[in-house]
Structures are given as C-alpha cells and as structure tokens.
PDB file of C-alpha atoms in Angstrom:
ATOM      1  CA  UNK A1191      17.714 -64.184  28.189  1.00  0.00           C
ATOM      2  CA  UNK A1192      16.794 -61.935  25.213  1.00  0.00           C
ATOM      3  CA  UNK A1193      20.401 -62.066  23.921  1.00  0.00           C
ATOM      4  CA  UNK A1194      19.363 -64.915  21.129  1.00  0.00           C
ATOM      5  CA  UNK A1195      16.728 -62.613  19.890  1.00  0.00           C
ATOM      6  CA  UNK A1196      18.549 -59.726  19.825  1.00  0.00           C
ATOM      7  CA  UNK A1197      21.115 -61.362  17.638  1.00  0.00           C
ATOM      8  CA  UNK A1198      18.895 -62.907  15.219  1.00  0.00           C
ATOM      9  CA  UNK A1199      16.836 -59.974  14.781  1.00  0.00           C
ATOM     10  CA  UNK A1200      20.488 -58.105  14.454  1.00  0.00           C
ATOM     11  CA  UNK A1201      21.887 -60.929  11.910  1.00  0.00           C
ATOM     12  CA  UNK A1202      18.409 -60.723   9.943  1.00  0.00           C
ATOM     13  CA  UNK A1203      19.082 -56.566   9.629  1.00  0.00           C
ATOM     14  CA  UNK A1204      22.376 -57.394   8.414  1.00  0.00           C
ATOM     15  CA  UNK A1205      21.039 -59.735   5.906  1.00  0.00           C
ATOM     16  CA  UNK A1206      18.394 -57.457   5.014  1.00  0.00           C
ATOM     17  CA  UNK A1207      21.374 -54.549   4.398  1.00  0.00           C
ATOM     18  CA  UNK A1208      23.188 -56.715   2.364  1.00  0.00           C
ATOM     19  CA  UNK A1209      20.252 -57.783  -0.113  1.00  0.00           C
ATOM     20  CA  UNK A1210      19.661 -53.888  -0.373  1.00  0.00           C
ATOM     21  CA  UNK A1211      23.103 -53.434  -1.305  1.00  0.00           C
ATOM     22  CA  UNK A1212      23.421 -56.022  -4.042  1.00  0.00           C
ATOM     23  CA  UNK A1213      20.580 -54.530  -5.510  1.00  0.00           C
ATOM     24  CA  UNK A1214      21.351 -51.299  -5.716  1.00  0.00           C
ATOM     25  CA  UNK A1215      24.761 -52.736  -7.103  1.00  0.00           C
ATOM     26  CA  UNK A1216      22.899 -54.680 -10.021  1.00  0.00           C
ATOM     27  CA  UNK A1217      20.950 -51.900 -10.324  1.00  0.00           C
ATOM     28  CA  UNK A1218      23.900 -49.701 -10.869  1.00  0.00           C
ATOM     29  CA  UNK A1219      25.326 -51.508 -13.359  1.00  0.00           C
ATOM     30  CA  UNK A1220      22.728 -51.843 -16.051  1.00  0.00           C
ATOM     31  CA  UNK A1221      21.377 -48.862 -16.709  1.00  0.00           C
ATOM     32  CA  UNK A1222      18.482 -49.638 -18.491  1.00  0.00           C
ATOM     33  CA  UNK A1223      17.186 -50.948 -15.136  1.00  0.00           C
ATOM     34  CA  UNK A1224      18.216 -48.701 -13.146  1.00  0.00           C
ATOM     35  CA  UNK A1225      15.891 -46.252 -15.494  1.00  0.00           C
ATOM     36  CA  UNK A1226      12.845 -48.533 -15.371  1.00  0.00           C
ATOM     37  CA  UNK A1227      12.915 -48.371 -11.282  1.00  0.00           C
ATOM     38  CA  UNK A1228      13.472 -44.543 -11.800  1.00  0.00           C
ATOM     39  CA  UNK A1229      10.131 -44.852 -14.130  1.00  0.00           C
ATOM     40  CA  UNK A1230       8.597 -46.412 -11.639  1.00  0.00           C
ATOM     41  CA  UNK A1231       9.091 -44.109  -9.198  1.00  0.00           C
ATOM     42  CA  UNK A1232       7.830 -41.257 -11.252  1.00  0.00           C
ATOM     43  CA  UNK A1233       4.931 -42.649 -12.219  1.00  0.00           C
ATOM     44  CA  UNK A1234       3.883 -43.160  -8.561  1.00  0.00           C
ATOM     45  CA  UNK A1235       4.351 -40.275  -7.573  1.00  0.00           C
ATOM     46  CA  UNK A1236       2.628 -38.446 -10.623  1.00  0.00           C
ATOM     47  CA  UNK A1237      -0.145 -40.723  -9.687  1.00  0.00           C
ATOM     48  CA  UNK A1238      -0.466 -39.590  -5.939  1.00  0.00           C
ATOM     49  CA  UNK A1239      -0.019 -36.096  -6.821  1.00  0.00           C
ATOM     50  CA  UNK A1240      -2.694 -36.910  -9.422  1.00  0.00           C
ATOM     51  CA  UNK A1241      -4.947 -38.258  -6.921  1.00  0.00           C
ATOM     52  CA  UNK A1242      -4.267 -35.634  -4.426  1.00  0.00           C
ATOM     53  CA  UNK A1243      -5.390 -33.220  -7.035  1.00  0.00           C
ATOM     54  CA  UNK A1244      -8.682 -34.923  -7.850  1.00  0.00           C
ATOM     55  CA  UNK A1245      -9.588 -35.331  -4.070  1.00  0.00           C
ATOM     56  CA  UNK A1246      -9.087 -31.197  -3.857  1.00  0.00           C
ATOM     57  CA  UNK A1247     -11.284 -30.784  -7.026  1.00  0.00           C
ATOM     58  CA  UNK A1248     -14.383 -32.644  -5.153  1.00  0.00           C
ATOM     59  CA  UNK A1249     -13.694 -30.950  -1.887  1.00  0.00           C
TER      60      UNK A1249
END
C-alpha cells in the first residue's frame, strides 16, 4: 500500500512548512536581517537583469 509513503512525504511537507515559518518569524523580528535577505534579493536580481542586458548587447 502507498499509504506509508503518502504520509511521510505529507509529514515531511509539514515539517518543511513549519521550518519556513520559523524563519520567516526570526526573520521578522530582527530587522536588520530581515534587510540583509531583502539585500540579497536585490542584488540577484540586479545581477540577472544585468546579465540579461549584456546577453542583448552581444546579440
């Protein structure tokens, strides 16, 4: 029966959710942090758009 597998690979999403959630709780309460992942995720993005732009240039 696939039952077992189904509820590990349910429990594991659970577990998964919750890990998510406390760190997007820490990450709520200390701002500083919560600014460095925002950073972060400017500066990748600048950087793909960045790349995108030089790939255009040689096309």
């Amino acid at each position: 029966m696939g039952v077992g597998g189904g509820n590990l690979q349910g429990s594991l999403y659970k577990e998964f959710l919750d890990i998510g959630q406390k760190e997007v709780n820490r990450a709520w309460w200390q701002p500083s942090l919560r600014l460095d992942s925002w950073k972060l995720v400017q500066s990748s993005s600048l950087i793909l758009q960045w790349k995108q732009t030089l790939t255009q240039e040689r096309n």
